[in-house]
mmCIF file of C-alpha atoms in Angstrom:
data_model
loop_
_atom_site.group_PDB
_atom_site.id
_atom_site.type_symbol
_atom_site.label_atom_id
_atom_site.label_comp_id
_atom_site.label_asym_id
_atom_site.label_seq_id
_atom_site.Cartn_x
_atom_site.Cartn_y
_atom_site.Cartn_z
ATOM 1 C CA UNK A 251 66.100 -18.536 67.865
ATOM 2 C CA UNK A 252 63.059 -19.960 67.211
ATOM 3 C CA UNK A 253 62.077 -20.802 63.626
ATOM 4 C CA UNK A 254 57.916 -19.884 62.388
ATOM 5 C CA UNK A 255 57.607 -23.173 61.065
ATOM 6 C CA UNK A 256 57.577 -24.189 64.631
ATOM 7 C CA UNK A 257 55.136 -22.323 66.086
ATOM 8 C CA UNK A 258 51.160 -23.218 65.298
ATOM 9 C CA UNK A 259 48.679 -20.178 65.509
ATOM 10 C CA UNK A 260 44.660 -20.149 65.796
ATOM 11 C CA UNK A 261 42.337 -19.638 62.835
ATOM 12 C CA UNK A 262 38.809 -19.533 62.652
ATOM 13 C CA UNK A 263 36.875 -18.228 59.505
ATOM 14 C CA UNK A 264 33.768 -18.884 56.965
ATOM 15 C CA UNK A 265 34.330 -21.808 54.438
ATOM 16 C CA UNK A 266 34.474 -19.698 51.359
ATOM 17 C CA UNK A 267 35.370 -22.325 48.981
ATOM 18 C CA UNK A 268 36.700 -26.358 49.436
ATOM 19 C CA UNK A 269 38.852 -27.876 46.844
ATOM 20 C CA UNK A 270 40.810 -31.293 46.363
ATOM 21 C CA UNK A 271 43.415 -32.537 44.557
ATOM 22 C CA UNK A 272 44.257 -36.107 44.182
ATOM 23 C CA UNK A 273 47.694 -37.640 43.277
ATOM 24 C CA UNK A 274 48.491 -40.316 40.784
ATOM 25 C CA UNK A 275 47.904 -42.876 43.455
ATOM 26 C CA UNK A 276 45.142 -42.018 44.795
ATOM 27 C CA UNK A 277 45.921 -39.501 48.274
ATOM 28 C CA UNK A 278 43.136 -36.996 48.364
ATOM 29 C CA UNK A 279 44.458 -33.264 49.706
ATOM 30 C CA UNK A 280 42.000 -30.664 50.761
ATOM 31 C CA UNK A 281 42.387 -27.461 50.660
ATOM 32 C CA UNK A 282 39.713 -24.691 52.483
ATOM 33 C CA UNK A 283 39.708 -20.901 51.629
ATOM 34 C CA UNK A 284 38.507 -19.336 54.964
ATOM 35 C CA UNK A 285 37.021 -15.789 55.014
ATOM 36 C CA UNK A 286 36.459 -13.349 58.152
ATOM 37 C CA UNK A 287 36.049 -9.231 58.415
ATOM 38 C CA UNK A 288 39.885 -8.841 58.114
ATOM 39 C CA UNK A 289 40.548 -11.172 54.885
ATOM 40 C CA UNK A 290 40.661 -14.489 52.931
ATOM 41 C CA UNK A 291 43.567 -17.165 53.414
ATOM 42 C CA UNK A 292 44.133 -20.793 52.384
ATOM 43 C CA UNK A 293 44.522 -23.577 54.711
ATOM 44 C CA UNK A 294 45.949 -26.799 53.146
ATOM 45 C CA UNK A 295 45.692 -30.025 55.052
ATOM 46 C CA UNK A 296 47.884 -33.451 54.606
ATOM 47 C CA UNK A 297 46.206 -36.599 53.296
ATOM 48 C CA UNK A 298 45.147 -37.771 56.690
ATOM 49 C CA UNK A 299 43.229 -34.599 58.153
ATOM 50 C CA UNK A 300 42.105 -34.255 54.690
ATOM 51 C CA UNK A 301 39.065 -36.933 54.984
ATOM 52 C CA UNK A 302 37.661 -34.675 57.842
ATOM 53 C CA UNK A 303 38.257 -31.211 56.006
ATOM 54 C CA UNK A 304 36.483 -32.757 52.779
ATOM 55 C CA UNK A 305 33.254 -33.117 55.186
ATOM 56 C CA UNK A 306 33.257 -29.485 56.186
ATOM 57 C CA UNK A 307 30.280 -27.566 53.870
ATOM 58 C CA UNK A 308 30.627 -24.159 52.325
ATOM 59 C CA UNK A 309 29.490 -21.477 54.424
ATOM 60 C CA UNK A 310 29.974 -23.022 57.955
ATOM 61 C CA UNK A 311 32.480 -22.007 60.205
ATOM 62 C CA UNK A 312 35.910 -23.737 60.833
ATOM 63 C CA UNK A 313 38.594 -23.208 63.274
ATOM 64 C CA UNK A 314 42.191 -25.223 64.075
ATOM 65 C CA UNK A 315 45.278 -24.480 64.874
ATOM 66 C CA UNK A 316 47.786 -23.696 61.038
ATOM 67 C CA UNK A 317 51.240 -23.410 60.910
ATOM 68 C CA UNK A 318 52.528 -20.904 58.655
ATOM 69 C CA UNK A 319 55.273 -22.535 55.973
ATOM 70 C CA UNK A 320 57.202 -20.439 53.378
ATOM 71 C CA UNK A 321 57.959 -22.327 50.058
ATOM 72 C CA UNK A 322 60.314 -20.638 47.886
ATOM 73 C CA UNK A 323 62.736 -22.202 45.153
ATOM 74 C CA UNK A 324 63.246 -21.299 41.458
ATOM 75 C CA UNK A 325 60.554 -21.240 38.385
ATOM 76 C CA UNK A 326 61.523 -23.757 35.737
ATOM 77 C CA UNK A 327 59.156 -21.570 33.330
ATOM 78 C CA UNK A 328 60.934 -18.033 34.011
ATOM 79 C CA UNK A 329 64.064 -19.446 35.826
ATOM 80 C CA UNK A 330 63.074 -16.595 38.529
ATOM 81 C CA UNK A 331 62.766 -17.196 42.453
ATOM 82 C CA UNK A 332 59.478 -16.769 43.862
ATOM 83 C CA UNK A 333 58.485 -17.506 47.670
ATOM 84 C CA UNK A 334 55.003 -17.469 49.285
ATOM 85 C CA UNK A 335 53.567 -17.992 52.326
ATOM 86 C CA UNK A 336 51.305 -21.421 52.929
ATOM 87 C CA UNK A 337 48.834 -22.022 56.020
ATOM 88 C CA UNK A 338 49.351 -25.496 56.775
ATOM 89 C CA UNK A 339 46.662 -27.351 59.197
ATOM 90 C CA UNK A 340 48.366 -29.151 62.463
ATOM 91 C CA UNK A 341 46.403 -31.473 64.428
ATOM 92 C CA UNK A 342 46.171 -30.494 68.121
ATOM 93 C CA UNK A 343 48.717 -31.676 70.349
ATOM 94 C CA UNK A 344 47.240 -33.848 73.969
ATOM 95 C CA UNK A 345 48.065 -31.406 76.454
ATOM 96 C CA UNK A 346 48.017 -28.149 74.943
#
């Protein structure tokens, strides 16, 4: 059986909103909130496709391939689980 985490789907929507958090030492992670007639979802990208997603402006259209990643563990603040679902860019593979 296959496992999601392993599969990479297409996204294309309207740049909505570009944000970026940097680390203590320095790494840069963007994150772009893409909108289309059926919703609005996150796309997070790692450190290195994150100096090309930083570039893309508000309001124009972007599209990739995301891989859908569940994190889940246990709030230190409520000591409750929680679990959501996080779009994670993938950089094309040569031959697909």
């Amino acid at each position: 059986m296959a496992l999601v985490r392993e599969m990479a789907l297409p996204i294309k929507g309207v740049v909505r909103n570009v944000s970026v958090d940097q680390t203590d030492d320095g790494r840069r992670f963007v994150t772009l909130q893409l909108g289309d007639a059926t919703g609005v979802s996150d796309v997070h990208f790692d450190a290195d496709m994150s100096r090309e997603a930083e570039k893309v402006p508000v309001g124009a259209t972007w599209q990739g391939m995301v891989r859908p990643y569940v994190k889940y563990g246990i709030s230190r603040k409520s000591n409750q689980p929680y679990g959501f679902l996080r779009l994670v860019a993938v950089k094309p593979q040569q031959g697909a």
